[in-house]
Amino acid sequence: MNRPLAEFVNMLRYADVPVSIGEALDAARTIELLGYSDRTLLKSALSQVMAKTTDEMVSFDQCFDDFFTIDTKLELGENLSEQLADEGESAAGENSDEEIQDQLSALELPDSDPSGSGDGGGGGGEGSATSPGEASAAPEGSLLEMLEQADRTGLTMSMNTAAEAVGLSNIVLSTQRGLFTRRILEEMGLVEVNQEISDRRRDDDEIGAEDLSRRLNVLFEATRDMVERQLALTSAGKSNHFRQDVLKKIRLSNIENRDFKIMREMVRKMAKRLTDMNSRVKKVKNRGHLDIRKTMRRNVAYDGLLFETHWKQKEKDRPKVLAICDVSGSVASVARFLLLFLYSMNEVLPNVRSFAFSGTLGEITDLFDRYGPEEAIPEAIEIYGGRSTNYGRAMEDFKDLVFDEIDNRTTVIFLGDGRSNGADPRADILRDIKKRAKRVIWLNPERKSVWGTGDSEMPKIAPNCTVVEVCNSLSKLELVIRDLLKTS
């Protein structure tokens, strides 16, 4: 796979368009057949290979347009042409200004480097199907020679090569602009040029030093423009991906209100991914033990030849999940995302009942049936939150409500810090629940080092649970749900 296609694949992945290795190889074969000349045909063909849903098609269209149809003219060439026009013979080399213009006009980025690492994202003109890797070969001559000769073609090729060498396509944040600009110039030979400027000044050649310094400034501006175009091309998807990666690991109690919308979308995507994974596993039928009796019966019409096989199917009941959440101030933020996660997976977890408490406990399942998670969760926190936490009272209420309905298909999930303000946590009720249920999972948002300190009752609670885990981030919450699906 060539470098431009690899960078385009990465761009799609950052934009939440999953591209498998096989699909990337199919895309490479498509480009090999079609080339880059017919942009409309290429877009249509690649979309059939790489986009699988309506949402992915929208993202693909945006990424393709951004990646392949940015202005094809290089700022570097135009700046050199304008600012060095009055240099006379000092700008002369083997190439005249007119020849350089012709050469640069032929340097169409879709064909010479559609990756964007040379000009910020590729070009949109029609051109030949030249391999992108061929046109980005390193030019002959040093940076000093190319600056003195105003060699636009050589400088352009050198910039492309340097940008690839320093990994410009990996730029994510605007604060990295200066860093990448400096790295590209150093890769091109900045140290040698700076040394030459110093030598000329030491030899009292102030005019020569000033001339070279001015040319270097033109190159600096052009390089910075290239970096900014590449940042504009990739930053939206990458910075969003980077932000999501940070939010997955940050403590849920530290999430700011402005990030709730992003977090909700992340939860939905995680839930969909886990749902799809679990559904695919359940669809695999033709494996296990062959049912001889039913197979023979089905093939009577074929004189006993086994054209149709029948496999013994083990019916797997959907698990029942009872989620009990402490919605007091210290735990409410985690409860919000646990409930959102569970109710976003109703395709594989349809039997979820939820309860909330701080002082008294009550069932909130009907709130989700009536309003949906977006409105039900704040409503539940409003009704049951804001009181002094009492785990003992909550256990008693829970036992009165559903104890008789718990059986060996029931998974009970408690979310709470175990701090009962000095009240008896009624670990005996929890022990009875464990005896009846398939599993009892306790999720605590506090780190283990503080369990048992102050009014924490975790030393009494933990022995009466099947699983006890620290759960204070979205990534840990995802692991808990993944484990729940595996063992259900």
PDB file of C-alpha atoms in Angstrom, residues 141-148 184-201 208-217 219-220:
ATOM      1  CA  GLY A 141      21.627  19.589  -4.405  1.00  0.00           C
ATOM      2  CA  SER A 142      21.722  21.158  -0.965  1.00  0.00           C
ATOM      3  CA  LEU A 143      19.140  23.522   0.502  1.00  0.00           C
ATOM      4  CA  LEU A 144      21.662  26.337   0.218  1.00  0.00           C
ATOM      5  CA  GLU A 145      22.068  25.761  -3.524  1.00  0.00           C
ATOM      6  CA  MET A 146      18.317  25.520  -4.112  1.00  0.00           C
ATOM      7  CA  LEU A 147      17.681  28.778  -2.219  1.00  0.00           C
ATOM      8  CA  GLU A 148      20.370  30.663  -4.113  1.00  0.00           C
ATOM      9  CA  ILE A 184      10.956  20.058   8.300  1.00  0.00           C
ATOM     10  CA  LEU A 185      13.431  22.905   7.820  1.00  0.00           C
ATOM     11  CA  GLU A 186      16.107  21.070   9.785  1.00  0.00           C
ATOM     12  CA  GLU A 187      15.503  17.950   7.705  1.00  0.00           C
ATOM     13  CA  MET A 188      15.946  20.061   4.551  1.00  0.00           C
ATOM     14  CA  GLY A 189      19.285  21.477   5.749  1.00  0.00           C
ATOM     15  CA  LEU A 190      18.513  24.522   7.913  1.00  0.00           C
ATOM     16  CA  VAL A 191      21.713  24.157   9.954  1.00  0.00           C
ATOM     17  CA  GLU A 192      23.909  24.544   6.874  1.00  0.00           C
ATOM     18  CA  VAL A 193      22.015  27.653   5.713  1.00  0.00           C
ATOM     19  CA  ASN A 194      22.200  29.293   9.147  1.00  0.00           C
ATOM     20  CA  GLN A 195      25.922  28.566   9.254  1.00  0.00           C
ATOM     21  CA  GLU A 196      26.371  30.179   5.822  1.00  0.00           C
ATOM     22  CA  ILE A 197      24.489  33.298   6.964  1.00  0.00           C
ATOM     23  CA  SER A 198      26.750  33.535  10.034  1.00  0.00           C
ATOM     24  CA  ASP A 199      29.883  33.058   7.910  1.00  0.00           C
ATOM     25  CA  ARG A 200      28.849  35.827   5.507  1.00  0.00           C
ATOM     26  CA  ARG A 201      28.235  38.223   8.373  1.00  0.00           C
ATOM     27  CA  GLY A 208      24.883  38.400   0.883  1.00  0.00           C
ATOM     28  CA  ALA A 209      23.797  37.445   4.399  1.00  0.00           C
ATOM     29  CA  GLU A 210      20.669  39.581   4.148  1.00  0.00           C
ATOM     30  CA  ASP A 211      19.829  38.138   0.730  1.00  0.00           C
ATOM     31  CA  LEU A 212      20.113  34.539   1.972  1.00  0.00           C
ATOM     32  CA  SER A 213      18.215  35.359   5.164  1.00  0.00           C
ATOM     33  CA  ARG A 214      15.359  36.840   3.122  1.00  0.00           C
ATOM     34  CA  ARG A 215      15.189  33.729   0.951  1.00  0.00           C
ATOM     35  CA  LEU A 216      15.166  31.540   4.060  1.00  0.00           C
ATOM     36  CA  ASN A 217      12.257  33.565   5.474  1.00  0.00           C
ATOM     37  CA  LEU A 219      10.931  29.209   2.691  1.00  0.00           C
ATOM     38  CA  PHE A 220       9.930  29.404   6.359  1.00  0.00           C
TER      39      PHE A 220
END
